[in-house]
Short mmCIF file of C-alpha atoms and ligand atoms in Angstrom, two decimals:
data_model
loop_
_atom_site.label_atom_id
_atom_site.label_comp_id
_atom_site.label_asym_id
_atom_site.label_seq_id
_atom_site.Cartn_x
_atom_site.Cartn_y
_atom_site.Cartn_z
CA MET A 1 40.63 -110.10 -9.76
CA ALA A 2 40.43 -106.57 -8.33
CA VAL A 3 42.39 -104.23 -9.45
CA ASP A 4 42.61 -100.85 -7.60
CA LEU A 5 44.57 -97.78 -8.98
CA LEU A 6 46.37 -94.78 -7.15
CA LEU A 7 47.21 -92.00 -8.97
CA GLY A 8 48.67 -88.50 -8.23
CA LEU A 9 46.42 -85.95 -8.90
CA GLN A 10 48.33 -82.87 -9.53
CA TRP A 11 51.63 -81.72 -11.40
CA GLY A 12 53.12 -85.31 -9.69
CA ASP A 13 55.15 -86.20 -6.11
CA GLU A 14 52.06 -86.04 -4.13
CA GLY A 15 52.95 -89.25 -1.81
CA LYS A 16 52.19 -91.92 -3.98
CA GLY A 17 54.88 -93.69 -3.28
CA LYS A 18 54.51 -93.50 0.97
CA ILE A 19 50.56 -94.29 0.17
CA VAL A 20 51.33 -97.54 -2.10
CA ASP A 21 53.67 -98.84 0.93
CA VAL A 22 51.46 -98.15 3.56
CA LEU A 23 48.33 -100.08 0.96
CA THR A 24 50.48 -102.93 0.28
CA SER A 25 50.09 -105.88 3.20
CA ASN A 26 46.56 -105.68 1.65
CA TYR A 27 47.46 -106.77 -1.90
CA ASN A 28 48.72 -109.75 -3.79
CA ILE A 29 50.47 -107.49 -6.41
CA ILE A 30 51.75 -103.56 -7.18
CA ALA A 31 52.69 -102.91 -10.80
CA ARG A 32 53.86 -99.93 -12.21
CA PHE A 33 52.30 -99.28 -15.77
CA GLN A 34 53.94 -95.96 -16.69
CA GLY A 35 56.66 -94.14 -16.74
CA GLY A 36 59.83 -94.49 -15.58
CA PRO A 37 63.13 -93.42 -13.94
CA ASN A 38 61.39 -89.26 -14.16
CA ALA A 39 59.39 -90.79 -11.28
CA GLY A 40 61.32 -90.42 -7.19
CA HIS A 41 58.97 -92.35 -4.93
CA THR A 42 59.95 -91.77 -1.46
CA LEU A 43 59.01 -94.07 1.33
CA VAL A 44 59.96 -93.63 5.25
CA PHE A 45 60.06 -96.11 7.66
CA ASN A 46 62.14 -97.64 10.68
CA GLY A 47 63.87 -94.33 10.63
CA LEU A 48 64.88 -94.63 6.92
CA LYS A 49 64.15 -92.47 3.57
CA HIS A 50 64.00 -95.30 0.12
CA VAL A 51 63.33 -93.46 -3.33
CA LEU A 52 62.57 -95.50 -5.83
CA HIS A 53 62.51 -93.94 -9.24
CA THR A 54 61.53 -97.49 -11.51
CA ILE A 55 60.43 -100.67 -9.03
CA PRO A 56 57.20 -100.46 -7.38
CA SER A 57 56.71 -99.12 -3.79
CA GLY A 58 55.60 -102.38 -2.30
CA ILE A 59 58.85 -103.87 -2.72
CA PHE A 60 59.75 -104.03 0.82
CA HIS A 61 56.93 -106.27 1.93
CA GLU A 62 57.89 -109.86 1.77
CA ASN A 63 54.66 -111.29 0.46
CA ALA A 64 53.82 -109.00 -2.81
CA LYS A 65 55.03 -109.04 -6.04
CA ASN A 66 56.40 -106.24 -7.72
CA LEU A 67 55.74 -105.93 -11.69
CA VAL A 68 56.93 -103.55 -13.37
CA GLY A 69 54.28 -104.01 -16.36
CA ASN A 70 54.48 -103.16 -20.29
CA GLY A 71 53.45 -99.03 -19.82
CA VAL A 72 56.91 -98.08 -18.03
CA VAL A 73 60.38 -97.45 -20.15
CA ILE A 74 62.99 -99.10 -18.40
CA ASP A 75 66.79 -97.82 -18.10
CA PRO A 76 68.60 -100.50 -16.55
CA VAL A 77 71.60 -98.25 -15.33
CA ILE A 78 69.12 -96.82 -13.31
CA PHE A 79 67.83 -99.91 -12.36
CA LYS A 80 70.81 -101.95 -11.62
CA LYS A 81 71.49 -98.61 -9.09
CA GLU A 82 68.05 -99.44 -7.56
CA LEU A 83 69.19 -102.64 -6.84
CA ASP A 84 72.35 -102.00 -5.16
CA LYS A 85 70.60 -100.01 -3.00
CA LEU A 86 67.86 -102.85 -2.26
CA ASP A 87 70.77 -105.53 -1.99
CA SER A 88 72.98 -103.18 0.75
CA GLN A 89 69.80 -102.87 2.65
CA GLY A 90 68.69 -106.63 2.40
CA VAL A 91 65.76 -106.42 0.90
CA ASP A 92 65.25 -109.44 -0.83
CA TYR A 93 63.43 -108.98 -4.93
CA LYS A 94 65.23 -111.85 -6.50
CA LYS A 95 61.30 -114.04 -6.14
CA SER A 96 59.37 -110.92 -5.90
CA LEU A 97 60.05 -108.42 -8.56
CA ILE A 98 59.15 -109.26 -11.69
CA ILE A 99 59.45 -107.12 -15.89
CA SER A 100 56.87 -107.28 -18.42
CA ARG A 101 59.14 -108.86 -21.83
CA LYS A 102 56.53 -105.50 -23.46
CA ALA A 103 58.43 -103.09 -21.82
CA HIS A 104 60.55 -100.97 -23.36
CA LEU A 105 64.60 -100.08 -22.53
CA ILE A 106 65.70 -96.15 -22.49
CA LEU A 107 69.52 -95.94 -24.51
CA PRO A 108 72.52 -93.85 -23.13
CA THR A 109 71.54 -92.05 -26.92
CA HIS A 110 67.41 -91.60 -25.70
CA ARG A 111 68.54 -89.88 -22.62
CA LEU A 112 71.40 -87.42 -25.08
CA LEU A 113 68.34 -86.84 -27.21
CA ASP A 114 66.37 -85.64 -24.32
CA ALA A 115 69.39 -83.33 -23.42
CA ALA A 116 70.09 -82.00 -26.77
CA SER A 117 66.42 -81.21 -27.26
CA GLU A 118 65.66 -79.77 -24.14
CA ALA A 119 69.19 -77.40 -24.77
CA SER A 120 67.59 -76.86 -28.04
CA LYS A 121 64.78 -75.42 -26.56
CA GLY A 122 66.00 -72.64 -24.61
CA LYS A 123 63.93 -70.69 -22.24
CA ALA A 124 60.86 -73.02 -23.84
CA LYS A 125 62.15 -76.11 -22.30
CA ILE A 126 60.17 -78.30 -20.87
CA GLY A 127 62.09 -78.87 -18.26
CA SER A 128 62.11 -82.93 -18.29
CA THR A 129 64.88 -84.81 -15.69
CA LEU A 130 66.89 -85.71 -18.86
CA LYS A 131 66.15 -89.54 -18.01
CA GLY A 132 64.94 -90.27 -21.87
CA ILE A 133 61.56 -90.19 -21.03
CA GLY A 134 60.34 -88.54 -24.09
CA PRO A 135 63.01 -90.01 -26.85
CA THR A 136 62.07 -93.34 -25.49
CA TYR A 137 58.24 -93.49 -25.90
CA MET A 138 58.89 -91.04 -29.25
CA ASP A 139 60.67 -94.38 -30.48
CA LYS A 140 58.22 -96.93 -29.03
CA THR A 141 55.49 -94.98 -31.05
CA GLY A 142 57.49 -94.97 -33.85
CA ARG A 143 57.89 -98.50 -33.83
CA ASN A 144 61.39 -98.38 -33.75
CA GLY A 145 62.19 -99.25 -29.64
CA ILE A 146 63.81 -102.22 -27.92
CA ARG A 147 62.17 -104.38 -25.74
CA ILE A 148 62.95 -106.53 -22.51
CA GLY A 149 61.70 -108.88 -23.95
CA ASP A 150 64.61 -108.52 -27.57
CA LEU A 151 67.15 -109.19 -24.60
CA GLU A 152 66.62 -113.19 -24.82
CA MET A 153 66.91 -112.42 -28.79
CA GLU A 154 70.44 -113.12 -30.21
CA ASN A 155 70.23 -110.22 -32.24
CA TRP A 156 69.27 -107.15 -30.02
CA LYS A 157 73.02 -105.85 -29.57
CA GLN A 158 72.58 -105.22 -33.77
CA LYS A 159 69.39 -103.94 -33.05
CA TYR A 160 71.03 -101.76 -30.69
CA ARG A 161 73.73 -100.80 -32.94
CA ASN A 162 71.34 -99.61 -35.63
CA LEU A 163 69.05 -97.50 -33.11
CA ALA A 164 72.56 -96.22 -31.38
CA ASN A 165 73.53 -95.04 -34.45
CA LYS A 166 70.51 -93.26 -35.79
CA HIS A 167 69.95 -91.34 -32.18
CA GLN A 168 73.70 -90.24 -33.17
CA SER A 169 72.37 -88.66 -36.40
CA MET A 170 69.74 -87.03 -34.68
CA ILE A 171 71.78 -85.56 -32.40
CA SER A 172 74.05 -84.14 -34.78
CA PHE A 173 70.97 -82.45 -36.41
CA TYR A 174 70.01 -80.61 -32.95
CA ASP A 175 72.65 -77.38 -32.90
CA VAL A 176 73.55 -77.56 -29.44
CA ASP A 177 77.02 -78.04 -28.04
CA LEU A 178 76.47 -81.92 -26.09
CA GLN A 179 79.81 -83.29 -24.68
CA TYR A 180 79.71 -87.02 -24.52
CA ASP A 181 81.60 -90.35 -24.03
CA LEU A 182 79.40 -92.89 -25.74
CA GLU A 183 81.71 -95.54 -25.35
CA GLU A 184 81.71 -95.14 -21.68
CA LEU A 185 78.29 -94.50 -21.44
CA GLU A 186 77.56 -97.88 -23.44
CA SER A 187 79.86 -99.96 -21.43
CA GLU A 188 77.89 -99.04 -18.22
CA PHE A 189 74.43 -99.90 -20.18
CA PHE A 190 75.65 -103.12 -21.13
CA GLU A 191 77.19 -104.04 -17.67
CA ALA A 192 73.48 -103.03 -16.14
CA VAL A 193 71.93 -104.90 -18.91
CA LYS A 194 73.53 -108.17 -17.60
CA ILE A 195 71.93 -107.49 -14.71
CA LEU A 196 68.53 -106.92 -15.46
CA LYS A 197 69.01 -110.39 -17.23
CA SER A 198 69.28 -111.86 -14.37
CA LEU A 199 65.19 -110.78 -13.03
CA GLU A 200 62.25 -112.32 -14.14
CA PHE A 201 60.90 -111.41 -17.40
CA ILE A 202 57.06 -112.06 -17.93
CA ASP A 203 54.34 -112.15 -20.09
CA SER A 204 53.06 -109.38 -18.10
CA GLU A 205 49.50 -109.48 -19.61
CA GLU A 206 49.26 -113.28 -19.11
CA TYR A 207 50.54 -112.91 -15.35
CA LEU A 208 47.57 -110.36 -14.75
CA HIS A 209 45.33 -113.09 -16.34
CA GLN A 210 45.94 -115.69 -14.83
CA ALA A 211 46.11 -113.79 -11.32
CA GLU A 212 42.43 -112.43 -12.31
CA LYS A 213 41.31 -115.94 -12.46
CA ALA A 214 43.38 -117.03 -9.32
CA ASN A 215 41.90 -114.00 -7.42
CA LYS A 216 44.58 -111.74 -6.60
CA SER A 217 44.66 -108.58 -5.63
CA VAL A 218 46.11 -105.78 -7.37
CA LEU A 219 47.44 -102.49 -6.92
CA ALA A 220 48.30 -100.39 -9.97
CA GLU A 221 50.81 -97.60 -8.94
CA GLY A 222 50.59 -94.33 -11.20
CA ALA A 223 54.10 -92.11 -11.64
CA GLN A 224 53.96 -88.60 -11.81
CA GLY A 225 50.21 -86.99 -12.36
CA SER A 226 47.26 -86.14 -14.18
CA LEU A 227 48.27 -82.52 -14.91
CA LEU A 228 51.23 -83.83 -16.71
CA ASP A 229 49.45 -86.65 -18.86
CA ILE A 230 50.48 -86.28 -22.52
CA ASP A 231 46.06 -85.75 -23.34
CA PHE A 232 44.52 -84.32 -20.14
CA GLY A 233 48.13 -82.23 -18.64
CA THR A 234 49.22 -78.78 -19.37
CA TYR A 235 50.71 -79.77 -22.96
CA PRO A 236 53.53 -79.43 -24.11
CA PHE A 237 54.94 -78.71 -20.32
CA VAL A 238 53.77 -82.58 -19.63
CA THR A 239 55.40 -86.12 -19.80
CA SER A 240 55.00 -88.68 -22.13
CA SER A 241 53.00 -91.13 -20.92
CA ASN A 242 49.07 -91.49 -20.07
CA THR A 243 49.77 -91.27 -16.43
CA THR A 244 45.30 -90.89 -15.94
CA ALA A 245 43.02 -94.01 -15.26
CA ALA A 246 43.33 -95.42 -19.11
CA GLY A 247 46.80 -95.69 -18.65
CA ALA A 248 46.96 -98.41 -16.68
CA CYS A 249 44.38 -100.50 -18.66
CA THR A 250 47.17 -99.96 -22.00
CA GLY A 251 50.24 -99.83 -19.32
CA LEU A 252 49.45 -103.34 -17.82
CA GLY A 253 46.78 -105.12 -20.55
CA ILE A 254 43.84 -105.15 -18.16
CA SER A 255 40.52 -104.33 -19.07
CA PRO A 256 38.43 -101.37 -17.68
CA GLY A 257 36.23 -103.57 -16.08
CA SER A 258 37.95 -104.59 -13.65
CA VAL A 259 39.00 -101.56 -12.29
CA GLN A 260 37.66 -101.12 -8.95
CA GLU A 261 38.35 -98.58 -6.61
CA VAL A 262 40.13 -95.54 -7.80
CA PHE A 263 42.33 -93.87 -5.85
CA GLY A 264 43.42 -89.48 -5.97
CA ILE A 265 46.37 -89.30 -4.16
CA PHE A 266 46.48 -84.93 -3.45
CA LYS A 267 48.50 -82.82 -1.77
CA ALA A 268 46.70 -80.44 0.69
CA TYR A 269 48.52 -77.44 -1.01
CA THR A 270 50.00 -77.81 -4.48
CA THR A 271 53.87 -78.43 -5.89
CA ARG A 272 55.13 -78.20 -9.85
CA VAL A 273 58.47 -78.78 -10.74
CA GLY A 274 59.70 -78.02 -14.09
CA SER A 275 58.27 -75.31 -16.57
CA GLY A 276 54.90 -74.93 -17.31
CA PRO A 277 51.51 -72.68 -16.15
CA PHE A 278 50.68 -73.15 -12.63
CA PRO A 279 47.88 -70.71 -11.60
CA THR A 280 48.09 -71.01 -7.82
CA GLU A 281 51.64 -70.77 -8.29
CA LEU A 282 53.10 -68.41 -4.74
CA PHE A 283 55.79 -66.42 -5.15
CA ASP A 284 55.65 -64.67 -1.60
CA GLU A 285 56.76 -65.92 2.21
CA ASN A 286 53.45 -68.24 1.66
CA GLY A 287 55.18 -70.23 -1.17
CA LYS A 288 58.30 -70.10 0.73
CA THR A 289 57.04 -71.35 3.68
CA MET A 290 55.30 -74.51 1.96
CA ALA A 291 58.78 -74.87 0.37
CA ARG A 292 60.70 -75.14 3.65
CA ILE A 293 58.38 -76.91 6.02
CA GLY A 294 57.25 -79.98 2.96
CA CYS A 295 61.06 -80.26 2.42
CA GLU A 296 60.03 -79.75 -1.61
CA PHE A 297 62.86 -80.61 -3.93
CA GLY A 298 62.54 -82.80 -6.69
CA ALA A 299 63.49 -87.22 -5.30
CA THR A 300 64.85 -87.86 -8.78
CA THR A 301 66.18 -84.32 -9.37
CA GLY A 302 66.86 -82.73 -6.66
CA ARG A 303 65.47 -79.45 -7.99
CA PRO A 304 63.47 -77.01 -6.66
CA ARG A 305 59.29 -77.66 -6.93
CA ARG A 306 57.91 -74.56 -7.09
CA CYS A 307 54.30 -74.19 -4.65
CA GLY A 308 50.91 -72.72 -4.22
CA TRP A 309 47.35 -72.85 -3.18
CA LEU A 310 45.64 -76.10 -3.74
CA ASP A 311 43.41 -75.47 -7.40
CA LEU A 312 40.20 -77.20 -6.47
CA VAL A 313 39.70 -76.49 -10.69
CA ALA A 314 42.16 -78.99 -11.35
CA LEU A 315 41.50 -80.77 -8.85
CA ARG A 316 38.13 -81.41 -10.50
CA TYR A 317 39.32 -81.95 -14.06
CA ALA A 318 41.35 -84.93 -12.74
CA CYS A 319 38.65 -86.73 -10.40
CA GLN A 320 37.07 -86.24 -13.79
CA VAL A 321 39.41 -87.69 -16.04
CA ASN A 322 40.20 -90.79 -14.07
CA GLY A 323 36.93 -91.17 -12.20
CA VAL A 324 38.14 -90.89 -8.77
CA THR A 325 36.46 -92.99 -5.78
CA GLN A 326 38.11 -92.26 -2.50
CA LEU A 327 40.74 -89.57 -2.21
CA MET A 328 44.21 -88.83 -0.18
CA MET A 329 44.73 -85.84 1.41
CA MET A 330 48.82 -85.26 1.74
CA LYS A 331 51.00 -82.98 4.00
CA ALA A 332 48.01 -81.82 5.54
CA ASP A 333 50.76 -81.43 8.31
CA VAL A 334 52.62 -78.73 6.48
CA LEU A 335 50.18 -75.79 6.64
CA SER A 336 49.74 -76.03 10.36
CA GLY A 337 51.24 -72.81 11.40
CA PHE A 338 49.20 -71.11 8.15
CA LYS A 339 46.87 -68.36 9.83
CA THR A 340 44.95 -68.05 6.21
CA LEU A 341 44.74 -70.74 3.88
CA LYS A 342 43.58 -70.17 0.59
CA ILE A 343 41.76 -72.77 -2.11
CA CYS A 344 41.43 -71.87 -5.76
CA THR A 345 37.51 -72.01 -6.58
CA SER A 346 36.70 -71.12 -9.94
CA TYR A 347 39.22 -69.22 -12.28
CA ASN A 348 38.77 -65.52 -14.15
CA TYR A 349 38.87 -66.31 -17.26
CA LYS A 350 39.21 -64.17 -20.12
CA GLY A 351 36.67 -62.21 -17.66
CA GLU A 352 34.60 -65.12 -17.25
CA VAL A 353 33.96 -66.69 -13.90
CA ILE A 354 34.55 -71.10 -15.04
CA GLU A 355 35.00 -73.58 -12.72
CA HIS A 356 36.11 -76.39 -15.80
CA LEU A 357 39.99 -76.37 -16.61
CA PRO A 358 40.29 -74.07 -20.03
CA TYR A 359 43.07 -75.44 -23.14
CA ASN A 360 45.09 -72.79 -21.99
CA ILE A 361 45.47 -71.99 -18.14
CA ASP A 362 48.58 -69.83 -18.82
CA SER A 363 48.34 -66.23 -16.33
CA GLU A 364 47.52 -64.03 -19.68
CA ASN A 365 44.53 -66.20 -19.80
CA VAL A 366 43.81 -67.56 -15.92
CA GLU A 367 43.24 -65.50 -12.54
CA PRO A 368 41.98 -67.81 -9.50
CA ILE A 369 39.86 -67.08 -7.97
CA TYR A 370 40.17 -67.77 -3.73
CA THR A 371 38.09 -68.71 -0.83
CA GLU A 372 39.59 -68.29 2.15
CA PHE A 373 39.66 -70.47 5.25
CA GLU A 374 41.04 -70.52 9.16
CA GLY A 375 44.18 -72.43 9.27
CA TRP A 376 45.43 -74.08 12.11
CA SER A 377 48.12 -74.39 14.39
CA GLU A 378 48.43 -77.81 16.08
CA ASP A 379 51.17 -80.29 14.89
CA LEU A 380 49.48 -83.00 12.83
CA THR A 381 52.92 -85.60 13.26
CA ALA A 382 51.79 -87.88 15.68
CA MET A 383 48.23 -87.56 15.24
CA GLU A 384 46.87 -90.92 15.42
CA LYS A 385 42.91 -90.37 14.73
CA ASP A 386 40.37 -88.24 12.87
CA SER A 387 39.36 -87.27 16.03
CA SER A 388 42.00 -85.54 16.88
CA LEU A 389 42.48 -83.22 14.37
CA PRO A 390 41.86 -79.68 14.45
CA VAL A 391 38.17 -78.24 14.10
CA SER A 392 39.79 -75.77 10.97
CA LEU A 393 41.57 -79.23 9.31
CA ILE A 394 37.87 -80.54 9.23
CA ASN A 395 36.65 -77.90 7.66
CA TYR A 396 39.09 -78.02 4.95
CA ILE A 397 38.35 -81.41 4.19
CA GLU A 398 34.40 -81.26 4.33
CA PHE A 399 34.78 -78.70 1.81
CA LEU A 400 36.53 -80.48 0.02
CA GLU A 401 34.25 -83.19 -0.18
CA ASN A 402 31.51 -81.93 -0.51
CA GLU A 403 32.86 -79.54 -3.74
CA LEU A 404 34.23 -82.95 -5.29
CA LYS A 405 31.74 -85.62 -3.87
CA ILE A 406 34.39 -88.02 -2.96
CA PRO A 407 35.56 -89.61 0.04
CA ILE A 408 39.14 -88.45 1.74
CA LYS A 409 39.66 -91.57 3.26
CA ILE A 410 43.57 -91.16 4.55
CA VAL A 411 44.66 -87.76 5.50
CA SER A 412 48.78 -88.09 5.76
CA VAL A 413 50.25 -86.03 8.31
CA GLY A 414 53.90 -86.74 8.16
CA PRO A 415 56.47 -88.81 5.91
CA ASP A 416 56.40 -91.91 7.58
CA ARG A 417 54.67 -94.99 7.19
CA LYS A 418 53.13 -94.71 10.80
CA GLN A 419 51.89 -90.84 10.04
CA THR A 420 48.22 -91.50 8.07
CA ILE A 421 45.59 -91.39 9.49
CA PHE A 422 42.76 -93.37 8.25
CA ARG A 423 38.83 -92.21 8.00
P1 GDP B 501 55.79 -89.25 -4.96
O1 GDP B 501 56.63 -89.23 -6.42
O2 GDP B 501 53.89 -88.82 -5.48
O3 GDP B 501 55.48 -90.93 -4.80
O4 GDP B 501 56.12 -88.02 -3.88
P2 GDP B 501 58.04 -87.85 -3.58
O5 GDP B 501 58.04 -89.08 -2.67
O6 GDP B 501 57.98 -87.26 -5.05
O7 GDP B 501 57.57 -86.89 -2.35
C1 GDP B 501 56.12 -86.58 -1.58
C2 GDP B 501 57.92 -85.94 -0.25
O8 GDP B 501 56.90 -85.29 0.59
C3 GDP B 501 58.28 -87.13 -0.34
O9 GDP B 501 59.71 -86.29 0.41
C4 GDP B 501 57.70 -87.74 1.26
O10 GDP B 501 58.17 -87.99 2.15
C5 GDP B 501 56.98 -86.35 1.76
N1 GDP B 501 55.80 -86.68 2.54
C6 GDP B 501 54.67 -87.83 1.73
N2 GDP B 501 53.83 -87.74 2.43
C7 GDP B 501 53.70 -86.47 3.65
C8 GDP B 501 52.97 -85.88 4.42
O11 GDP B 501 52.06 -86.42 5.43
N3 GDP B 501 53.63 -85.13 5.24
C9 GDP B 501 55.00 -84.58 4.61
N4 GDP B 501 55.77 -83.53 5.66
N5 GDP B 501 55.91 -85.36 3.76
C10 GDP B 501 55.11 -86.34 3.16
P1 IMO B 502 56.95 -88.70 -9.63
O1 IMO B 502 55.89 -90.29 -10.59
C1 IMO B 502 56.98 -84.54 -10.96
C2 IMO B 502 58.18 -83.39 -14.90
C3 IMO B 502 59.09 -83.18 -15.24
C4 IMO B 502 59.13 -81.66 -16.20
C5 IMO B 502 58.09 -82.82 -16.95
C6 IMO B 502 58.80 -83.86 -18.08
O2 IMO B 502 57.82 -88.58 -8.10
O3 IMO B 502 55.43 -87.96 -9.69
P2 IMO B 502 59.64 -86.22 -17.87
O4 IMO B 502 61.52 -86.52 -17.73
O5 IMO B 502 58.98 -86.73 -18.22
O6 IMO B 502 60.81 -85.81 -19.59
O7 IMO B 502 60.05 -84.41 -17.96
O8 IMO B 502 57.36 -83.57 -16.04
N1 IMO B 502 58.10 -84.73 -14.14
C7 IMO B 502 57.85 -84.92 -12.76
N2 IMO B 502 57.27 -83.92 -11.60
N3 IMO B 502 57.03 -85.83 -10.65
C8 IMO B 502 57.34 -86.90 -11.12
O9 IMO B 502 57.38 -87.96 -11.58
C9 IMO B 502 57.52 -86.15 -12.77
N4 IMO B 502 58.31 -87.30 -13.81
C10 IMO B 502 58.50 -85.72 -14.61
O10 IMO B 502 60.04 -82.25 -13.91
O11 IMO B 502 58.14 -80.74 -15.81
MG1 MG B 503 58.09 -87.70 -7.09
#
């Protein structure tokens, strides 16, 4: 079995959903391995936009199996909403969508705990999507979680009650005014669980093991981005899972040796939603232009995304941590019209010039050092071939390839499936 990984190299929203959709026809199985409904993966084709949160981005292709792996956390309520949308679009997912028994469940009280924790932090808040991700992974590592497989057991509601009760006492520990109607939240939750139970639950590591024997191909779809990784991201302003390559092994039960290509996706500039350091962030007209042209609003929360120049120091770090073998550069079209472009090639770190990502990248410690590039003015959105791309864009691409020593195999020039140039 060949497993290829597809991962975001920045702070998420690089365009992973679009590229998974573009590549799905090459694979038998598309497998999400971590994260949950904090993700928002956008796909655009036939004039329609689709946003997926938990369901893998291969779902619109008839022949692919779409696996929600053990490393994912699932909120049945959001999952049901995603299924309802697919139903309304006539997508037949019953046979193609499969769920790992070892994936953990997000309970309504996990969401409440997330809200209480964030509210108690005040200005120091993470900027979480408030989907209950942190508390659910805490229960997983604390060995208190409820898994998809538990839903097949008779006593699961008792288990649920015990955990929800415990959560309620934890919520009261936070000194915040949180208004909620648990009965209403639970009735929505239990309804959604019924729908979830109509899908196929599997022992996904065994499924993938058999797929390996049968020589099937797998594309593992990452969520979030490397700089949001619980270990390697800008802690504590991160998510609660391993978003990097190693997360695919633990989140699916595959061995490192079965991984073939590691596709690293990045935007031609940088965005971040939520709190935390962002050395190349722009507060001027350039940043506003990127946000406007790039429609930089969160696909899950609708919050405006912070924008800035491309940060090669951070990108280099992400390529190393993941062992990226091929790069994909997204949203090149958004930079059309900038007279001059900048790439941060090193940091001034407490008076010293460094090229690696230090422990602390707060603005007091780190000042980006930029290399300037001539911009391009051509509209790229209708271009189909590498040879049509403007010379200044080719220079920009080749500079990155030389610095990172990794080929940029795809240049994306618009949100649509078709606006994808292979190199
Ligand atoms: P993901 O979380 O990595 O799947 O990315 P999101 O879907 O959250 O955010 C990417 C946004 O950029 C979505 O609105 C996409 O439709 C859009 N997008 C993807 N690729 C391109 C591109 O090459 N150009 C432009 N203009 N938009 C793109
Ligand atoms: P996709 O898969 C961008 C950010 C949140 C917050 C931090 C922690 O669409 O790229 P959490 O809800 O996990 O507790 O939030 O991580 N975040 C994302 N930012 N894209 C995402 O997913 C994100 N998922 C979480 O904004 O700063
Ligand atoms: Mg997103």
